[in-house]
Amino acid sequence: MSYSIAIDGPAGAGKSTIAKIIARKKGFIYVDTGAMYRAMALFMLRNGIKPEETDKISAKCREADITIQYKNGEQVVLLNGENVNGLIRTEEVGNMASSSSVNGDVRRKLVELQQQLAKTADVVMDGRDIGTCVLPQADIKIYLTASSNVRAKRRYNELRGKGIDCDMEQIESDIIERDHRDMTREISPLKQAEDAVLVDSSDMTIEEVADKIISLCK
Ligand code: DC
């Protein structure tokens, strides 16, 4: 039986940074499910589809073949065979992903892929619905969060670090809007699984959070 660690939480809580560290320390595979939703969102944007065009999203998602490969331990997302890793980290794609991931057809397709990955390997998987829906039998479930203000500051520093000009207030209001959409959608909304451990990273360092989660695995 493969082992699985599920990490859910809102945007900017530090899920991917933490999940990568845990995967490296435990020798597990890191599965970034948000990247799959982002690849799907990129496909919709490229096809000129708007967030509110639900029927078009349902129909079009059948044409998007999303697969995952691992190169030097890094997850590579392929969209119809093209490596899109370098194209999916923009705010535009993130906001579209939050909207298109509301769609049931998009979710069914990607959840199946995620469940297949967890069957074949020990995984640390992060997202919004991993503990509640994708891997309800996960060995460890974490709900990782932080205040919207702290998350906005982290995102701001990350973007500035990349030389991207941005506005702190805009980032925080985008985060609040995205949280609201992710938490109130009809299908698999973001919420803490009953058996998940709540970790608030607002006043914790990356190492402290990673150590805490690893200690739970023992
Ligand atoms: O984690 P992220 O910012 O890369 O995710 C982008 C969007 O994808 C997020 O706003 C909601 C959606 N998502 C989801 O609905 N379910 C997941 N398991 C992961 C992401």
PDB file of C-alpha atoms and ligand atoms in Angstrom:
ATOM      1  CA  MET A   1       0.000   0.000   0.000  1.00  0.00           C
ATOM      2  CA  SER A   2       1.323   3.402  -0.857  1.00  0.00           C
ATOM      3  CA  TYR A   3       1.479   6.150   1.780  1.00  0.00           C
ATOM      4  CA  SER A   4      -0.162   9.526   1.261  1.00  0.00           C
ATOM      5  CA  ILE A   5       0.002  12.910   2.914  1.00  0.00           C
ATOM      6  CA  ALA A   6      -2.779  15.341   1.981  1.00  0.00           C
ATOM      7  CA  ILE A   7      -2.206  19.076   2.428  1.00  0.00           C
ATOM      8  CA  ASP A   8      -5.114  21.421   1.799  1.00  0.00           C
ATOM      9  CA  GLY A   9      -5.531  25.095   2.416  1.00  0.00           C
ATOM     10  CA  PRO A  10      -6.070  28.501   0.824  1.00  0.00           C
ATOM     11  CA  ALA A  11      -3.783  30.173  -1.740  1.00  0.00           C
ATOM     12  CA  GLY A  12      -0.520  31.420  -0.288  1.00  0.00           C
ATOM     13  CA  ALA A  13      -0.547  29.355   2.919  1.00  0.00           C
ATOM     14  CA  GLY A  14       2.778  27.792   1.902  1.00  0.00           C
ATOM     15  CA  LYS A  15       1.423  24.411   0.807  1.00  0.00           C
ATOM     16  CA  SER A  16       3.735  23.816  -2.148  1.00  0.00           C
ATOM     17  CA  THR A  17       6.908  24.986  -0.367  1.00  0.00           C
ATOM     18  CA  ILE A  18       6.147  22.736   2.605  1.00  0.00           C
ATOM     19  CA  ALA A  19       4.994  19.798   0.488  1.00  0.00           C
ATOM     20  CA  LYS A  20       8.220  19.904  -1.549  1.00  0.00           C
ATOM     21  CA  ILE A  21      10.368  19.818   1.596  1.00  0.00           C
ATOM     22  CA  ILE A  22       8.396  16.915   3.059  1.00  0.00           C
ATOM     23  CA  ALA A  23       8.542  15.000  -0.237  1.00  0.00           C
ATOM     24  CA  ARG A  24      12.323  15.431  -0.379  1.00  0.00           C
ATOM     25  CA  LYS A  25      12.857  14.424   3.245  1.00  0.00           C
ATOM     26  CA  LYS A  26      10.571  11.396   3.037  1.00  0.00           C
ATOM     27  CA  GLY A  27      11.509  10.357  -0.520  1.00  0.00           C
ATOM     28  CA  PHE A  28       7.907  10.777  -1.669  1.00  0.00           C
ATOM     29  CA  ILE A  29       6.579  12.228  -4.895  1.00  0.00           C
ATOM     30  CA  TYR A  30       5.147  15.743  -4.684  1.00  0.00           C
ATOM     31  CA  VAL A  31       1.868  16.136  -6.558  1.00  0.00           C
ATOM     32  CA  ASP A  32       0.851  19.760  -7.136  1.00  0.00           C
ATOM     33  CA  THR A  33      -2.832  19.503  -8.068  1.00  0.00           C
ATOM     34  CA  GLY A  34      -3.195  23.283  -8.422  1.00  0.00           C
ATOM     35  CA  ALA A  35      -0.783  23.084 -11.377  1.00  0.00           C
ATOM     36  CA  MET A  36      -3.196  20.708 -13.117  1.00  0.00           C
ATOM     37  CA  TYR A  37      -6.098  23.147 -12.636  1.00  0.00           C
ATOM     38  CA  ARG A  38      -3.814  25.931 -13.844  1.00  0.00           C
ATOM     39  CA  ALA A  39      -2.909  23.981 -17.003  1.00  0.00           C
ATOM     40  CA  MET A  40      -6.615  23.498 -17.659  1.00  0.00           C
ATOM     41  CA  ALA A  41      -7.182  27.232 -17.087  1.00  0.00           C
ATOM     42  CA  LEU A  42      -4.403  28.079 -19.547  1.00  0.00           C
ATOM     43  CA  PHE A  43      -6.112  25.878 -22.114  1.00  0.00           C
ATOM     44  CA  MET A  44      -9.391  27.786 -21.580  1.00  0.00           C
ATOM     45  CA  LEU A  45      -7.678  31.180 -21.820  1.00  0.00           C
ATOM     46  CA  ARG A  46      -5.922  30.144 -25.029  1.00  0.00           C
ATOM     47  CA  ASN A  47      -9.295  29.210 -26.456  1.00  0.00           C
ATOM     48  CA  GLY A  48     -10.765  32.605 -25.570  1.00  0.00           C
ATOM     49  CA  ILE A  49     -13.164  31.133 -23.011  1.00  0.00           C
ATOM     50  CA  LYS A  50     -14.322  33.380 -20.168  1.00  0.00           C
ATOM     51  CA  PRO A  51     -14.636  32.268 -16.515  1.00  0.00           C
ATOM     52  CA  GLU A  52     -18.436  32.514 -16.580  1.00  0.00           C
ATOM     53  CA  GLU A  53     -18.854  30.390 -19.753  1.00  0.00           C
ATOM     54  CA  THR A  54     -19.617  27.164 -17.861  1.00  0.00           C
ATOM     55  CA  ASP A  55     -20.985  25.167 -20.815  1.00  0.00           C
ATOM     56  CA  LYS A  56     -17.999  26.013 -22.989  1.00  0.00           C
ATOM     57  CA  ILE A  57     -15.623  24.999 -20.171  1.00  0.00           C
ATOM     58  CA  SER A  58     -17.424  21.643 -19.794  1.00  0.00           C
ATOM     59  CA  ALA A  59     -17.244  20.945 -23.519  1.00  0.00           C
ATOM     60  CA  LYS A  60     -13.722  22.200 -24.082  1.00  0.00           C
ATOM     61  CA  CYS A  61     -12.107  20.380 -21.163  1.00  0.00           C
ATOM     62  CA  ARG A  62     -12.569  17.100 -23.047  1.00  0.00           C
ATOM     63  CA  GLU A  63      -9.980  18.303 -25.552  1.00  0.00           C
ATOM     64  CA  ALA A  64      -7.361  19.023 -22.906  1.00  0.00           C
ATOM     65  CA  ASP A  65      -5.100  16.089 -22.204  1.00  0.00           C
ATOM     66  CA  ILE A  66      -3.270  16.852 -18.972  1.00  0.00           C
ATOM     67  CA  THR A  67      -0.516  14.533 -17.803  1.00  0.00           C
ATOM     68  CA  ILE A  68       2.302  14.678 -15.297  1.00  0.00           C
ATOM     69  CA  GLN A  69       5.927  13.682 -15.626  1.00  0.00           C
ATOM     70  CA  TYR A  70       8.811  13.947 -13.214  1.00  0.00           C
ATOM     71  CA  LYS A  71      12.146  15.361 -14.351  1.00  0.00           C
ATOM     72  CA  ASN A  72      14.933  15.469 -11.745  1.00  0.00           C
ATOM     73  CA  GLY A  73      12.267  15.217  -9.046  1.00  0.00           C
ATOM     74  CA  GLU A  74      10.363  18.241 -10.419  1.00  0.00           C
ATOM     75  CA  GLN A  75       6.743  17.873 -11.489  1.00  0.00           C
ATOM     76  CA  VAL A  76       6.262  18.764 -15.150  1.00  0.00           C
ATOM     77  CA  VAL A  77       2.699  19.411 -16.352  1.00  0.00           C
ATOM     78  CA  LEU A  78       2.025  18.538 -19.958  1.00  0.00           C
ATOM     79  CA  LEU A  79      -0.937  20.101 -21.725  1.00  0.00           C
ATOM     80  CA  ASN A  80      -1.602  18.128 -24.913  1.00  0.00           C
ATOM     81  CA  GLY A  81       2.046  17.129 -24.848  1.00  0.00           C
ATOM     82  CA  GLU A  82       3.451  20.634 -24.242  1.00  0.00           C
ATOM     83  CA  ASN A  83       5.405  21.422 -21.067  1.00  0.00           C
ATOM     84  CA  VAL A  84       3.466  24.386 -19.635  1.00  0.00           C
ATOM     85  CA  ASN A  85       5.298  24.741 -16.297  1.00  0.00           C
ATOM     86  CA  GLY A  86       6.680  28.137 -17.289  1.00  0.00           C
ATOM     87  CA  LEU A  87       3.280  29.521 -18.306  1.00  0.00           C
ATOM     88  CA  ILE A  88       0.920  28.707 -15.457  1.00  0.00           C
ATOM     89  CA  ARG A  89       2.213  30.812 -12.560  1.00  0.00           C
ATOM     90  CA  THR A  90       0.683  34.139 -13.590  1.00  0.00           C
ATOM     91  CA  GLU A  91      -2.118  35.869 -11.655  1.00  0.00           C
ATOM     92  CA  GLU A  92      -4.302  35.666 -14.780  1.00  0.00           C
ATOM     93  CA  VAL A  93      -3.985  31.881 -14.975  1.00  0.00           C
ATOM     94  CA  GLY A  94      -4.432  31.539 -11.175  1.00  0.00           C
ATOM     95  CA  ASN A  95      -7.635  33.541 -11.200  1.00  0.00           C
ATOM     96  CA  MET A  96      -8.969  31.626 -14.217  1.00  0.00           C
ATOM     97  CA  ALA A  97      -8.041  28.345 -12.459  1.00  0.00           C
ATOM     98  CA  SER A  98     -10.076  29.375  -9.438  1.00  0.00           C
ATOM     99  CA  SER A  99     -13.071  29.944 -11.739  1.00  0.00           C
ATOM    100  CA  SER A 100     -12.722  26.986 -14.109  1.00  0.00           C
ATOM    101  CA  SER A 101     -12.055  24.570 -11.238  1.00  0.00           C
ATOM    102  CA  VAL A 102     -15.648  25.190 -10.087  1.00  0.00           C
ATOM    103  CA  ASN A 103     -16.701  23.064 -13.067  1.00  0.00           C
ATOM    104  CA  GLY A 104     -17.684  19.456 -12.318  1.00  0.00           C
ATOM    105  CA  ASP A 105     -16.369  18.058 -15.601  1.00  0.00           C
ATOM    106  CA  VAL A 106     -12.979  19.668 -15.068  1.00  0.00           C
ATOM    107  CA  ARG A 107     -12.832  18.292 -11.518  1.00  0.00           C
ATOM    108  CA  ARG A 108     -13.853  14.736 -12.414  1.00  0.00           C
ATOM    109  CA  LYS A 109     -11.140  14.550 -15.039  1.00  0.00           C
ATOM    110  CA  LEU A 110      -8.348  15.865 -12.811  1.00  0.00           C
ATOM    111  CA  VAL A 111      -9.387  14.029  -9.629  1.00  0.00           C
ATOM    112  CA  GLU A 112      -9.148  10.739 -11.526  1.00  0.00           C
ATOM    113  CA  LEU A 113      -5.606  11.555 -12.607  1.00  0.00           C
ATOM    114  CA  GLN A 114      -4.678  12.513  -9.015  1.00  0.00           C
ATOM    115  CA  GLN A 115      -6.105   9.291  -7.585  1.00  0.00           C
ATOM    116  CA  GLN A 116      -4.169   7.229 -10.132  1.00  0.00           C
ATOM    117  CA  LEU A 117      -0.908   8.929  -9.143  1.00  0.00           C
ATOM    118  CA  ALA A 118      -1.508   8.210  -5.444  1.00  0.00           C
ATOM    119  CA  LYS A 119      -2.155   4.524  -6.170  1.00  0.00           C
ATOM    120  CA  THR A 120       1.220   3.977  -7.740  1.00  0.00           C
ATOM    121  CA  ALA A 121       3.534   5.960  -5.435  1.00  0.00           C
ATOM    122  CA  ASP A 122       3.986   7.412  -1.956  1.00  0.00           C
ATOM    123  CA  VAL A 123       2.815  11.000  -2.342  1.00  0.00           C
ATOM    124  CA  VAL A 124       2.573  14.375  -0.709  1.00  0.00           C
ATOM    125  CA  MET A 125      -0.353  15.948  -2.534  1.00  0.00           C
ATOM    126  CA  ASP A 126      -1.500  19.514  -2.076  1.00  0.00           C
ATOM    127  CA  GLY A 127      -4.662  21.288  -3.185  1.00  0.00           C
ATOM    128  CA  ARG A 128      -8.092  22.246  -1.880  1.00  0.00           C
ATOM    129  CA  ASP A 129     -10.004  18.964  -1.734  1.00  0.00           C
ATOM    130  CA  ILE A 130      -7.323  16.317  -1.233  1.00  0.00           C
ATOM    131  CA  GLY A 131      -8.271  15.269   2.310  1.00  0.00           C
ATOM    132  CA  THR A 132     -12.007  15.647   1.723  1.00  0.00           C
ATOM    133  CA  CYS A 133     -12.450  14.220  -1.765  1.00  0.00           C
ATOM    134  CA  VAL A 134      -9.385  13.041  -3.714  1.00  0.00           C
ATOM    135  CA  LEU A 135      -7.733  10.927  -0.983  1.00  0.00           C
ATOM    136  CA  PRO A 136     -10.259  10.525   1.835  1.00  0.00           C
ATOM    137  CA  GLN A 137      -8.147   7.597   3.118  1.00  0.00           C
ATOM    138  CA  ALA A 138      -4.897   9.627   3.239  1.00  0.00           C
ATOM    139  CA  ASP A 139      -2.578   8.562   6.075  1.00  0.00           C
ATOM    140  CA  ILE A 140      -2.026  12.146   7.220  1.00  0.00           C
ATOM    141  CA  LYS A 141      -4.237  15.144   6.505  1.00  0.00           C
ATOM    142  CA  ILE A 142      -3.137  18.707   7.096  1.00  0.00           C
ATOM    143  CA  TYR A 143      -5.162  21.887   6.743  1.00  0.00           C
ATOM    144  CA  LEU A 144      -2.535  24.580   6.304  1.00  0.00           C
ATOM    145  CA  THR A 145      -3.636  28.169   6.579  1.00  0.00           C
ATOM    146  CA  ALA A 146      -2.414  31.699   7.430  1.00  0.00           C
ATOM    147  CA  SER A 147      -4.108  35.091   7.698  1.00  0.00           C
ATOM    148  CA  SER A 148      -4.956  36.768   4.381  1.00  0.00           C
ATOM    149  CA  ASN A 149      -2.618  39.620   5.303  1.00  0.00           C
ATOM    150  CA  VAL A 150       0.360  37.317   5.847  1.00  0.00           C
ATOM    151  CA  ARG A 151      -0.420  35.413   2.658  1.00  0.00           C
ATOM    152  CA  ALA A 152      -0.659  38.631   0.647  1.00  0.00           C
ATOM    153  CA  LYS A 153       2.712  39.809   2.024  1.00  0.00           C
ATOM    154  CA  ARG A 154       4.342  36.498   1.048  1.00  0.00           C
ATOM    155  CA  ARG A 155       2.922  36.701  -2.464  1.00  0.00           C
ATOM    156  CA  TYR A 156       3.985  40.345  -2.767  1.00  0.00           C
ATOM    157  CA  ASN A 157       7.563  39.492  -1.743  1.00  0.00           C
ATOM    158  CA  GLU A 158       7.637  36.546  -4.124  1.00  0.00           C
ATOM    159  CA  LEU A 159       6.511  38.676  -7.077  1.00  0.00           C
ATOM    160  CA  ARG A 160       8.848  41.543  -6.197  1.00  0.00           C
ATOM    161  CA  GLY A 161      11.659  39.037  -5.896  1.00  0.00           C
ATOM    162  CA  LYS A 162      10.990  38.096  -9.504  1.00  0.00           C
ATOM    163  CA  GLY A 163      11.098  41.790 -10.455  1.00  0.00           C
ATOM    164  CA  ILE A 164       7.337  41.941 -11.054  1.00  0.00           C
ATOM    165  CA  ASP A 165       5.650  45.222 -10.142  1.00  0.00           C
ATOM    166  CA  CYS A 166       2.567  44.644  -7.988  1.00  0.00           C
ATOM    167  CA  ASP A 167       0.196  46.217  -5.527  1.00  0.00           C
ATOM    168  CA  MET A 168      -0.128  44.794  -2.011  1.00  0.00           C
ATOM    169  CA  GLU A 169      -3.786  45.802  -1.526  1.00  0.00           C
ATOM    170  CA  GLN A 170      -4.768  44.351  -4.885  1.00  0.00           C
ATOM    171  CA  ILE A 171      -3.043  41.084  -4.034  1.00  0.00           C
ATOM    172  CA  GLU A 172      -4.841  40.826  -0.703  1.00  0.00           C
ATOM    173  CA  SER A 173      -8.226  41.572  -2.236  1.00  0.00           C
ATOM    174  CA  ASP A 174      -7.575  38.953  -4.975  1.00  0.00           C
ATOM    175  CA  ILE A 175      -6.671  36.435  -2.256  1.00  0.00           C
ATOM    176  CA  ILE A 176      -9.862  37.161  -0.304  1.00  0.00           C
ATOM    177  CA  GLU A 177     -11.944  36.842  -3.470  1.00  0.00           C
ATOM    178  CA  ARG A 178     -10.217  33.586  -4.433  1.00  0.00           C
ATOM    179  CA  ASP A 179     -10.705  32.146  -0.914  1.00  0.00           C
ATOM    180  CA  HIS A 180     -14.366  32.991  -1.071  1.00  0.00           C
ATOM    181  CA  ARG A 181     -14.806  31.309  -4.463  1.00  0.00           C
ATOM    182  CA  ASP A 182     -12.798  28.225  -3.447  1.00  0.00           C
ATOM    183  CA  MET A 183     -14.696  27.867  -0.141  1.00  0.00           C
ATOM    184  CA  THR A 184     -18.235  28.468  -1.355  1.00  0.00           C
ATOM    185  CA  ARG A 185     -18.300  26.551  -4.642  1.00  0.00           C
ATOM    186  CA  GLU A 186     -20.803  23.732  -4.889  1.00  0.00           C
ATOM    187  CA  ILE A 187     -18.472  20.859  -5.763  1.00  0.00           C
ATOM    188  CA  SER A 188     -15.648  19.965  -3.340  1.00  0.00           C
ATOM    189  CA  PRO A 189     -15.249  23.383  -1.715  1.00  0.00           C
ATOM    190  CA  LEU A 190     -12.105  24.119   0.252  1.00  0.00           C
ATOM    191  CA  LYS A 191     -12.719  23.063   3.841  1.00  0.00           C
ATOM    192  CA  GLN A 192     -10.877  21.326   6.616  1.00  0.00           C
ATOM    193  CA  ALA A 193     -11.502  17.564   6.643  1.00  0.00           C
ATOM    194  CA  GLU A 194     -12.852  16.359   9.978  1.00  0.00           C
ATOM    195  CA  ASP A 195      -9.740  14.288  10.588  1.00  0.00           C
ATOM    196  CA  ALA A 196      -7.252  16.905   9.355  1.00  0.00           C
ATOM    197  CA  VAL A 197      -4.743  18.608  11.648  1.00  0.00           C
ATOM    198  CA  LEU A 198      -5.026  22.406  11.509  1.00  0.00           C
ATOM    199  CA  VAL A 199      -1.698  24.200  11.101  1.00  0.00           C
ATOM    200  CA  ASP A 200      -1.683  28.016  11.051  1.00  0.00           C
ATOM    201  CA  SER A 201       1.605  29.120   9.496  1.00  0.00           C
ATOM    202  CA  SER A 202       1.107  32.890  10.120  1.00  0.00           C
ATOM    203  CA  ASP A 203       3.771  32.985  12.825  1.00  0.00           C
ATOM    204  CA  MET A 204       5.780  29.898  11.890  1.00  0.00           C
ATOM    205  CA  THR A 205       8.873  29.488   9.748  1.00  0.00           C
ATOM    206  CA  ILE A 206       8.892  27.089   6.811  1.00  0.00           C
ATOM    207  CA  GLU A 207      11.124  24.690   8.749  1.00  0.00           C
ATOM    208  CA  GLU A 208       8.821  24.742  11.786  1.00  0.00           C
ATOM    209  CA  VAL A 209       5.815  23.850   9.659  1.00  0.00           C
ATOM    210  CA  ALA A 210       7.670  21.077   7.787  1.00  0.00           C
ATOM    211  CA  ASP A 211       9.022  19.608  11.050  1.00  0.00           C
ATOM    212  CA  LYS A 212       5.594  19.642  12.636  1.00  0.00           C
ATOM    213  CA  ILE A 213       4.054  17.734   9.714  1.00  0.00           C
ATOM    214  CA  ILE A 214       6.911  15.246   9.551  1.00  0.00           C
ATOM    215  CA  SER A 215       6.576  14.596  13.284  1.00  0.00           C
ATOM    216  CA  LEU A 216       2.932  13.648  12.680  1.00  0.00           C
ATOM    217  CA  CYS A 217       4.032  10.985  10.173  1.00  0.00           C
ATOM    218  CA  LYS A 218       5.880   8.987  12.771  1.00  0.00           C
TER     219      LYS A 218
HETATM  220  O1   DC B   1      -2.975  26.097  -5.489  1.00  0.00           O
HETATM  221  P1   DC B   1      -3.090  26.973  -6.727  1.00  0.00           P
HETATM  222  O2   DC B   1      -3.130  28.449  -6.451  1.00  0.00           O
HETATM  223  O3   DC B   1      -2.075  26.615  -7.762  1.00  0.00           O
HETATM  224  O4   DC B   1      -4.514  26.584  -7.340  1.00  0.00           O
HETATM  225  C1   DC B   1      -5.123  27.308  -8.383  1.00  0.00           C
HETATM  226  C2   DC B   1      -6.631  27.152  -8.318  1.00  0.00           C
HETATM  227  O5   DC B   1      -7.000  25.800  -8.606  1.00  0.00           O
HETATM  228  C3   DC B   1      -7.266  27.443  -6.954  1.00  0.00           C
HETATM  229  O6   DC B   1      -7.758  28.762  -6.865  1.00  0.00           O
HETATM  230  C4   DC B   1      -8.398  26.477  -6.831  1.00  0.00           C
HETATM  231  C5   DC B   1      -8.085  25.391  -7.805  1.00  0.00           C
HETATM  232  N1   DC B   1      -7.747  24.124  -7.164  1.00  0.00           N
HETATM  233  C6   DC B   1      -8.795  23.285  -6.839  1.00  0.00           C
HETATM  234  O7   DC B   1      -9.948  23.652  -7.039  1.00  0.00           O
HETATM  235  N2   DC B   1      -8.558  22.065  -6.317  1.00  0.00           N
HETATM  236  C7   DC B   1      -7.301  21.649  -6.083  1.00  0.00           C
HETATM  237  N3   DC B   1      -7.105  20.422  -5.578  1.00  0.00           N
HETATM  238  C8   DC B   1      -6.194  22.508  -6.379  1.00  0.00           C
HETATM  239  C9   DC B   1      -6.469  23.745  -6.918  1.00  0.00           C
END
